[in-house]
Short mmCIF file of C-alpha atoms in Angstrom, two decimals:
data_model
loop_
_atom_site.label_atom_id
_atom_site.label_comp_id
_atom_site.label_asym_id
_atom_site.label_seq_id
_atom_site.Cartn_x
_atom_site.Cartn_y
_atom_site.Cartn_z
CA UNK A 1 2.38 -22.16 -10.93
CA UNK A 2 5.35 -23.64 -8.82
CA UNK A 3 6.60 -19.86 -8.63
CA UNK A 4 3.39 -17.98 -7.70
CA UNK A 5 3.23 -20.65 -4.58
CA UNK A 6 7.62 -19.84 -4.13
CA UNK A 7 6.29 -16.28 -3.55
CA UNK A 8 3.08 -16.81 -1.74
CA UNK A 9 5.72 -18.90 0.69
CA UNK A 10 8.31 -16.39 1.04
CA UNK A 11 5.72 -13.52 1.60
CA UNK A 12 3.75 -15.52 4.30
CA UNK A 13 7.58 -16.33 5.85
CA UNK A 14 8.06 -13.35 5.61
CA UNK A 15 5.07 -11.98 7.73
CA UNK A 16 5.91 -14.72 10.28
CA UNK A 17 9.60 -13.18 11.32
CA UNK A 18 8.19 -9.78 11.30
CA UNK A 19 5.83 -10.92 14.05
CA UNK A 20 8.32 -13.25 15.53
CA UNK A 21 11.06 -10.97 15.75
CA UNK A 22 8.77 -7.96 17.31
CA UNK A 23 6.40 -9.89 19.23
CA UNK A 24 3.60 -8.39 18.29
CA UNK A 25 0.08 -9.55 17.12
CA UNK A 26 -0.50 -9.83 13.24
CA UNK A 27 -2.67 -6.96 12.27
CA UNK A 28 -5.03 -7.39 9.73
CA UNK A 29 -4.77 -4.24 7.18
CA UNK A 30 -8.48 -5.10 5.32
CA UNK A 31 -9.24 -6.21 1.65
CA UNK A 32 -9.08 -2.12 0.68
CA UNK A 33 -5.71 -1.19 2.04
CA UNK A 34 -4.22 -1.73 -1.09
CA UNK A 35 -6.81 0.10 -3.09
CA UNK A 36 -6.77 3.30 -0.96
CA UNK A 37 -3.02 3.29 -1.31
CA UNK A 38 -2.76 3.02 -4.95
CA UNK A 39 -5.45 5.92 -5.06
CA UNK A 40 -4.06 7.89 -3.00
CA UNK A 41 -0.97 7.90 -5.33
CA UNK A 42 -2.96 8.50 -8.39
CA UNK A 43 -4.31 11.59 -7.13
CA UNK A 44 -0.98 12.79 -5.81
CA UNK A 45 0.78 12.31 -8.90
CA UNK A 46 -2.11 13.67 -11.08
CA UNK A 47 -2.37 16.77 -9.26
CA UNK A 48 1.83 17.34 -9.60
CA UNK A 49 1.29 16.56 -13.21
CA UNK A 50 -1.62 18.98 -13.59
CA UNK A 51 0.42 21.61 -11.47
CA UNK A 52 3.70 21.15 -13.75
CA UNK A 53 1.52 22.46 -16.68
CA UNK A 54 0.44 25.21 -14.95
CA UNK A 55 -3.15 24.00 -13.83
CA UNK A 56 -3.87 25.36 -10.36
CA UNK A 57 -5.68 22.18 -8.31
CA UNK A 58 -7.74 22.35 -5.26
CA UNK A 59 -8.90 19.29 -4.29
CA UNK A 60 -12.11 18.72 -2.13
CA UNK A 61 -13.61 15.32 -0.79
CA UNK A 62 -17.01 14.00 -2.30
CA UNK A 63 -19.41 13.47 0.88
#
């Protein structure tokens, strides 16, 4: 427990220089930044692995 709240710390210190240092207003990125990052990368690298075995991939959004 004592190290999850080290690294909550240093990542909230962290934040605080950034913002410090640049003078700029903390920006809130939104509880699904995360999320659409890690799915973007899913898709990217399932459609290199699909291309490496020779599966042609077009990829269309769902409405």
């Amino acid at each position: 427990a004592n190290r999850a709240a080290v690294a909550v710390a240093h990542s909230i210190l962290t934040i605080v220089y950034h913002i410090l240092k640049r003078k700029q207003p903390y920006i809130e990125l939104g509880p699904s930044y995360y999320e659409e990052r890690k799915r973007d990368t899913v898709i990217k690298q399932s459609i290199k692995k699909l291309e490496s075995l020779g599966v042609t991939v077009i990829v269309e959004s769902v409405a």
